[in-house]
Each structure stands twice: as C-alpha cells, then as structure tokens.
PDB file of C-alpha atoms in Angstrom:
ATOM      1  CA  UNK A   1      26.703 -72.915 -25.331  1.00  0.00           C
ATOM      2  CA  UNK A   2      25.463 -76.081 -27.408  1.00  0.00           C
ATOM      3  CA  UNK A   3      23.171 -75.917 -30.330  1.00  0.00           C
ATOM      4  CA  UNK A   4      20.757 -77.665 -32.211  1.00  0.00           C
ATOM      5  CA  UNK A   5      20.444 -75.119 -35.475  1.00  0.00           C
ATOM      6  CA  UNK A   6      21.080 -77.237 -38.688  1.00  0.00           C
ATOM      7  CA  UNK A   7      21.971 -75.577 -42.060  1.00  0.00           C
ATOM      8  CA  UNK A   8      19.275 -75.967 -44.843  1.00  0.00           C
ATOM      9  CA  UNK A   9      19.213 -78.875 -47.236  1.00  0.00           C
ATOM     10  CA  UNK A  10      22.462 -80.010 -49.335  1.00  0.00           C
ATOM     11  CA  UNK A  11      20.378 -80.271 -52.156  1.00  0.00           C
ATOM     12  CA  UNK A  12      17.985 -77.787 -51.756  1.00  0.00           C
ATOM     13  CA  UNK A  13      16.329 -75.524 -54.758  1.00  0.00           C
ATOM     14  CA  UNK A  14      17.629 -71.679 -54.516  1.00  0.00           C
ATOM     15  CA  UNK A  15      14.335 -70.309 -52.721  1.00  0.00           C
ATOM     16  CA  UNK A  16      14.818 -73.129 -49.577  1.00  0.00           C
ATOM     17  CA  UNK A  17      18.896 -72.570 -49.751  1.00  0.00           C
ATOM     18  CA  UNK A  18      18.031 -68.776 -49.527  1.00  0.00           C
ATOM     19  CA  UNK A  19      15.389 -68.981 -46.889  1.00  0.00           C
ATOM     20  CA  UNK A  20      17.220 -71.336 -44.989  1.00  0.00           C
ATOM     21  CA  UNK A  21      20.385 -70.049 -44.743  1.00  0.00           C
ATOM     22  CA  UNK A  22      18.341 -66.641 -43.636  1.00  0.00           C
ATOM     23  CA  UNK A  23      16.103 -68.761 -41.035  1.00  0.00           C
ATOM     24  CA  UNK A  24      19.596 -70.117 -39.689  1.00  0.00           C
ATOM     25  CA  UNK A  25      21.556 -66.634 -39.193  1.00  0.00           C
ATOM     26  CA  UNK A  26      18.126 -65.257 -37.479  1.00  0.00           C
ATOM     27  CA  UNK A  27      17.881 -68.557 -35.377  1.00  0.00           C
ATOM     28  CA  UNK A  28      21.660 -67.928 -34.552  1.00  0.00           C
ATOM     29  CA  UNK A  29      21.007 -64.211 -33.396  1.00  0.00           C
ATOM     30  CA  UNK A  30      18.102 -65.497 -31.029  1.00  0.00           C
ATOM     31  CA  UNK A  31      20.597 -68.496 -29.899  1.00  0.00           C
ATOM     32  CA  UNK A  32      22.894 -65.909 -28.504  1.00  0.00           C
ATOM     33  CA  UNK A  33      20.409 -63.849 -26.778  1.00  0.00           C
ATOM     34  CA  UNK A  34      18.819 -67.631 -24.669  1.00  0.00           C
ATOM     35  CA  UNK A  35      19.556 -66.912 -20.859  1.00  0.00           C
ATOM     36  CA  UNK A  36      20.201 -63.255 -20.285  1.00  0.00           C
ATOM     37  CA  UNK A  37      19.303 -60.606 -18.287  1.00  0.00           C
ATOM     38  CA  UNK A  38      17.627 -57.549 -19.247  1.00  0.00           C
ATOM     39  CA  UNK A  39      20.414 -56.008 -17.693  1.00  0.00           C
ATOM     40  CA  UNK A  40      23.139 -57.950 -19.873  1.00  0.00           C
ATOM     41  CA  UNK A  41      21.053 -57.559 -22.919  1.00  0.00           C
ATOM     42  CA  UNK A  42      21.181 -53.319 -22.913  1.00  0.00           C
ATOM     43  CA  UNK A  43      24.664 -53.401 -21.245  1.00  0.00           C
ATOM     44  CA  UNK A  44      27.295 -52.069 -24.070  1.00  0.00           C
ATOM     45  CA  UNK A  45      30.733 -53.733 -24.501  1.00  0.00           C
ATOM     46  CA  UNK A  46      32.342 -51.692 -26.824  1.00  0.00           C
ATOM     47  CA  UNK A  47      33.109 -48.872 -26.196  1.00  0.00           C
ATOM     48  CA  UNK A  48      33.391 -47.531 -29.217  1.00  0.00           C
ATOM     49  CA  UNK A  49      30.281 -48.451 -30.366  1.00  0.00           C
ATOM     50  CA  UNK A  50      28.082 -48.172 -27.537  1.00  0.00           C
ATOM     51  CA  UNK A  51      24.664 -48.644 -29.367  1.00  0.00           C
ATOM     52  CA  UNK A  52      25.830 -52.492 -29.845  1.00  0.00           C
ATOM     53  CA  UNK A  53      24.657 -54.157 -27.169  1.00  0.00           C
ATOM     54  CA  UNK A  54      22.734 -57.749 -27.778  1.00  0.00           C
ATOM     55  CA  UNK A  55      19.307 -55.727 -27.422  1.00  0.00           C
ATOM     56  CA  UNK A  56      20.924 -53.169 -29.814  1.00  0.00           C
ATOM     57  CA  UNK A  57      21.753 -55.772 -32.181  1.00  0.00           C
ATOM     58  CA  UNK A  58      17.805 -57.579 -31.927  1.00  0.00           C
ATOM     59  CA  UNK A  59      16.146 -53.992 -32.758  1.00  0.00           C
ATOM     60  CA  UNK A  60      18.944 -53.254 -35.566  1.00  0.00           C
ATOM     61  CA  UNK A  61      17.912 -56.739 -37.066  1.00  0.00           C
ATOM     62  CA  UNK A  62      14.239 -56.510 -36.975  1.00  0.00           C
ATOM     63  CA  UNK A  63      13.975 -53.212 -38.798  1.00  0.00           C
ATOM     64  CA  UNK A  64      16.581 -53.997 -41.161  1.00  0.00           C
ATOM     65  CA  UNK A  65      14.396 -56.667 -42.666  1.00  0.00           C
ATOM     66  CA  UNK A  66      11.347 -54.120 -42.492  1.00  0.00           C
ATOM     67  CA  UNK A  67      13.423 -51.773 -44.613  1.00  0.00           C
ATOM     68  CA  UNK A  68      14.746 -54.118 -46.958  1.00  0.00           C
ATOM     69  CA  UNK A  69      11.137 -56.525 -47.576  1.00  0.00           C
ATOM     70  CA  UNK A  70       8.590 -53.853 -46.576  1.00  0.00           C
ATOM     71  CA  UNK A  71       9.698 -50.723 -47.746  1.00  0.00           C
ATOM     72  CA  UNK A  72      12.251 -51.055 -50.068  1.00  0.00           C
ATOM     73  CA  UNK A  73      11.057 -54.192 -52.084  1.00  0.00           C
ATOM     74  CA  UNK A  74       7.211 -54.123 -51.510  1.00  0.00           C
ATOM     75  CA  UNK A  75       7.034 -49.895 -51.350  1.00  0.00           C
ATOM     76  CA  UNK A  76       5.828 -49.465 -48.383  1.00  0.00           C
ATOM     77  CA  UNK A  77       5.743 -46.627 -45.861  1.00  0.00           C
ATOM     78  CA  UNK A  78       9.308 -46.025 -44.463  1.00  0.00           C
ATOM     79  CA  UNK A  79       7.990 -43.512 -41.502  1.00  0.00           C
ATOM     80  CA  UNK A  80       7.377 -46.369 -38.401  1.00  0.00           C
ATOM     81  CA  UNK A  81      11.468 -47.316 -39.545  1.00  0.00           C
ATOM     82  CA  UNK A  82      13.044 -45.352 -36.657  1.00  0.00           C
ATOM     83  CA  UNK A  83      16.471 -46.425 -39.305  1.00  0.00           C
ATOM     84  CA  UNK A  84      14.866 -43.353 -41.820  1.00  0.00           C
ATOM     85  CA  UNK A  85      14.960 -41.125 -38.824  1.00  0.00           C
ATOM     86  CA  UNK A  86      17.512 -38.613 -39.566  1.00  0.00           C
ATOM     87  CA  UNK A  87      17.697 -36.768 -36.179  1.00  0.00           C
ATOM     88  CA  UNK A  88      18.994 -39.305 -34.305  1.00  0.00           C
ATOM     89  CA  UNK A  89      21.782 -41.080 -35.918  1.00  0.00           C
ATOM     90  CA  UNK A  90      21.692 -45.322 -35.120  1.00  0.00           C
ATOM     91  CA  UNK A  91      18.023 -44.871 -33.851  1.00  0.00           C
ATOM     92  CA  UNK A  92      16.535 -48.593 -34.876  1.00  0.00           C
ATOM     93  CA  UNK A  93      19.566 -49.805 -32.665  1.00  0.00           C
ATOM     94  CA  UNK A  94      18.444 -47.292 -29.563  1.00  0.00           C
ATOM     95  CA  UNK A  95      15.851 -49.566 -27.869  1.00  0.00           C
ATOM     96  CA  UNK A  96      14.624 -47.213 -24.678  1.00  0.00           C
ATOM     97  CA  UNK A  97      15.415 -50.230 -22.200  1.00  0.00           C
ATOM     98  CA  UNK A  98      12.424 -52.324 -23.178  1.00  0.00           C
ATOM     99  CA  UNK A  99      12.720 -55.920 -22.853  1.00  0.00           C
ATOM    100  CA  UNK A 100      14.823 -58.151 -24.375  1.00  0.00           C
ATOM    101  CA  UNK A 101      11.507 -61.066 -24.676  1.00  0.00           C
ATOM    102  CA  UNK A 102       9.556 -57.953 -26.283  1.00  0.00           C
ATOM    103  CA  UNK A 103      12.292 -57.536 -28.803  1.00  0.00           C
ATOM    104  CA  UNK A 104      12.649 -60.791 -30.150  1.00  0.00           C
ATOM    105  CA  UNK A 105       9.211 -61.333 -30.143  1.00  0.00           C
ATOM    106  CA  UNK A 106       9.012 -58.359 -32.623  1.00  0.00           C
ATOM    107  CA  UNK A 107      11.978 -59.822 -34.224  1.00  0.00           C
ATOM    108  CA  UNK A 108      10.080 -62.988 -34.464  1.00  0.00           C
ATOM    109  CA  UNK A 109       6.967 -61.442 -35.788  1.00  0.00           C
ATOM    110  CA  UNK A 110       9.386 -59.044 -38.600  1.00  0.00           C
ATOM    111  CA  UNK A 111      10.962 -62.506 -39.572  1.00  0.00           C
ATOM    112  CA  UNK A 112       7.851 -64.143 -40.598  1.00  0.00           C
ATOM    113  CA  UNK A 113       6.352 -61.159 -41.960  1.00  0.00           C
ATOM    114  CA  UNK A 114       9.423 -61.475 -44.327  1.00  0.00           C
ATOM    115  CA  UNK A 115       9.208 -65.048 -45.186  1.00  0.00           C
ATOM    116  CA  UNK A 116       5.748 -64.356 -46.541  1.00  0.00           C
ATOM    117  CA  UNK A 117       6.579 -61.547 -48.435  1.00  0.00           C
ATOM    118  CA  UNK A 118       9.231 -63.998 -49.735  1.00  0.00           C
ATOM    119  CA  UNK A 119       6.238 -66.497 -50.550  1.00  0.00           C
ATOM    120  CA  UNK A 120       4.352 -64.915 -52.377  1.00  0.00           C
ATOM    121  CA  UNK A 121       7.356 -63.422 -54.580  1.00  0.00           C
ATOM    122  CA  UNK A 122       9.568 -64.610 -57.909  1.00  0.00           C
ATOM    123  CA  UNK A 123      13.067 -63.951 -56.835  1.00  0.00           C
ATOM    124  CA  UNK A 124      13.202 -62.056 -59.833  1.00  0.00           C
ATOM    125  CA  UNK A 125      11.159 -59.614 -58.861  1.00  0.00           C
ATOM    126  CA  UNK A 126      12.491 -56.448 -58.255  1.00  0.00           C
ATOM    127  CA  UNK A 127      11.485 -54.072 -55.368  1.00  0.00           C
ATOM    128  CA  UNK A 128       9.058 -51.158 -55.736  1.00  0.00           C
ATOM    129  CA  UNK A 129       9.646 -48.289 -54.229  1.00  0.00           C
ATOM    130  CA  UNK A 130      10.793 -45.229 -56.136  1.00  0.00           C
ATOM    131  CA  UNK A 131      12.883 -43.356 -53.273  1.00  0.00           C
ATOM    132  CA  UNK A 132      15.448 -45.951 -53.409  1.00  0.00           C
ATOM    133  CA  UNK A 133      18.132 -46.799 -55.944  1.00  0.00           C
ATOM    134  CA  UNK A 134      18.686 -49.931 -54.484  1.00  0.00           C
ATOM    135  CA  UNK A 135      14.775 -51.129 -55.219  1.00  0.00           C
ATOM    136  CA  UNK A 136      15.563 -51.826 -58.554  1.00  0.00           C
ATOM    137  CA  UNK A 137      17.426 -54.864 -57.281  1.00  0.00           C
ATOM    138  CA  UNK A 138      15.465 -58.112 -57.826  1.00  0.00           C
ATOM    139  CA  UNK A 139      14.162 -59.996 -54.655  1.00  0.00           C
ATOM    140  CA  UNK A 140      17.077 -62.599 -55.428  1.00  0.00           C
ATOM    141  CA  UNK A 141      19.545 -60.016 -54.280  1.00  0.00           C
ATOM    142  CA  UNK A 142      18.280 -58.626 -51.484  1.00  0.00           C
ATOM    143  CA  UNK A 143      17.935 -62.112 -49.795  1.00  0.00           C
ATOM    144  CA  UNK A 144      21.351 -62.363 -50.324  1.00  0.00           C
ATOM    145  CA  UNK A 145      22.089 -59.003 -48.744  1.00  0.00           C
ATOM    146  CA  UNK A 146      19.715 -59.863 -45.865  1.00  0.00           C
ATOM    147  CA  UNK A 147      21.805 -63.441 -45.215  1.00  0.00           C
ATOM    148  CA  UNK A 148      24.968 -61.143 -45.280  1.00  0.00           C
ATOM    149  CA  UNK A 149      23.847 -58.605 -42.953  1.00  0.00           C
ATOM    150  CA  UNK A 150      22.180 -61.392 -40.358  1.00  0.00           C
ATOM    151  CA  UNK A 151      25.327 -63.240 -40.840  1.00  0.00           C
ATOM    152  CA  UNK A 152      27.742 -59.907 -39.946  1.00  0.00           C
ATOM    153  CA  UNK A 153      25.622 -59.056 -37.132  1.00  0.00           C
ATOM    154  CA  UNK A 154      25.312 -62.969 -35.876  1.00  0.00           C
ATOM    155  CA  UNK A 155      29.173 -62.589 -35.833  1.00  0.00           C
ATOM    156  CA  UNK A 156      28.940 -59.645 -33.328  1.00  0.00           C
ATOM    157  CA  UNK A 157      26.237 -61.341 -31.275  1.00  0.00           C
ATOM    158  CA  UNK A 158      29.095 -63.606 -30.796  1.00  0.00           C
ATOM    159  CA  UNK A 159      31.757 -61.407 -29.739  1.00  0.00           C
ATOM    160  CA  UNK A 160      29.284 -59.126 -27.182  1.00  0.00           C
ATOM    161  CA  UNK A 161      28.087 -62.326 -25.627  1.00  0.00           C
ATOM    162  CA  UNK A 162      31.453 -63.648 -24.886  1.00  0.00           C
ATOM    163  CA  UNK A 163      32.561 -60.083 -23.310  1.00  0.00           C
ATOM    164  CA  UNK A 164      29.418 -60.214 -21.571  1.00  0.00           C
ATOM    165  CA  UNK A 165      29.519 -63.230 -19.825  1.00  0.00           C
ATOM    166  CA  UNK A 166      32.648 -65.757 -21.457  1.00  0.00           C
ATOM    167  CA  UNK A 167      29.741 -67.290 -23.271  1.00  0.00           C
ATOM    168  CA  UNK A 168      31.129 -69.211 -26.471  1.00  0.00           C
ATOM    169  CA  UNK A 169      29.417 -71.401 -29.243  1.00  0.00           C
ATOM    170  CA  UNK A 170      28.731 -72.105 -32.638  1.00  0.00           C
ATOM    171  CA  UNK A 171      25.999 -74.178 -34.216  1.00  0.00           C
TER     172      UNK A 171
END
C-alpha cells in the first residue's frame, strides 16, 4: 500500500501545523479504507471489540469531530450525535451496513464542516456549550485532542486492514 500523503509545512504557523497534521491523520484514515469491499469494510476483526471494523472506525471519526467542533465548541445541538445516545452503548460506531462510499463521503463532508469552523475561529477561543466541562477548553486544545484521537484511530485502521486482508503501509 504506497502513499502520496505529505506532512504539513516544516515551517508552518500553529493554525496550518494544526490543520495539517489533522488533514493528514483524516487523509490517512480514508487511505486505509481505498479498495475494499463493503463486505471487508463492516467485517469485525477483533473480537473483543466487535464494533471496530474499518466502517466502524469511519462513522466513530465523523461524529467525533461533530461532537468536539459542533456541539461542544460552537454549542450546538448534541441530539443527531448517535455518540450522546445513552441506550445503546458505542452507537456512532454501529453503522446499520450502509456503505462504506456513503460513510466517507459524510466523513468528508464532517471534515470540512470542521475546517471552517476552524476558519472562522481564534484558537483561543474557548467552546460554548454549557453541558460540557470540557467546553471551557480553548479551540487550541481541542485541535490537539482531535489530531490525537484521528491519530489513535488511524493506528487501528492500520491493524484491522492488515487482519483483513495483509494490507500494510505507511505514508
């Protein structure tokens, strides 16, 4: 599995480091879905944590930056985050089978949706919503959080694709 992803700028400023980095880990996540089935993408390799599959790991992503940029940070309604859903435990990673394509298009969509929140932000701005402790962190920190979680999860795109298929590759 070859690559052509590039990390951001040596010398960028700490918005484009930020962004980029972010923009990289997302492109890396898409990267390991290129070439499978709908099949491969719902099919769960761990046993122990069945919900992880690669389409598991797409929806996860996509409402993880809703939360984060869109509720959290800008205050908006949590209800459409199936992650607030306290019935069903894991529920933004439960996809119903739809299709991989219609997943990372929404993924897609959530992504820029968050880079122009991001826009049209300080980084010191700090979130708004008053359910949440973590909203008082400034926008700064959550980018950081959001290039840690992508990054985790890229890490276990990695290891489901290889069980999947023997699929291997880094940027």
């Amino acid at each position: 599995m070859a690559s052509e992803l590039e990390r951001p700028p040596l010398q960028a400023d700490e918005r484009t480091a930020l962004i980029g980095w972010l923009d990289l880990q997302r492109q890396i996540l898409r990267w390991k879905c290129a070439g499978l089935s709908d099949e491969d993408a719902h099919r769960s390799v761990i046993p122990t944590s069945p919900a992880m599959t690669m389409a598991g790991l797409i929806s996860h992503m996509r409402w993880t930056e809703h939360m984060w940029l869109e509720v959290v940070f800008l205050g908006g309604d949590k209800q459409p985050n199936p992650a607030f859903d306290e019935s069903s435990e894991d529920a933004d990673w439960h996809t119903d089978g739809r299709p991989l394509t219609e997943l990372l298009a929404e993924y897609g969509t959530q992504c820029a949706r968050s880079n122009e929140i991001v826009a049209a932000a300080s980084l010191d701005d700090v979130g708004r919503h008053p359910d949440f402790r973590d909203a008082g962190a400034n926008l700064r920190w959550m980018l950081i959080h959001l290039v840690e979680e992508t990054g985790r999860h890229a890490g276990h795109a990695d290891i489901v694709r290889e069980l999947l298929d023997g699929t291997k590759g880094y940027y």
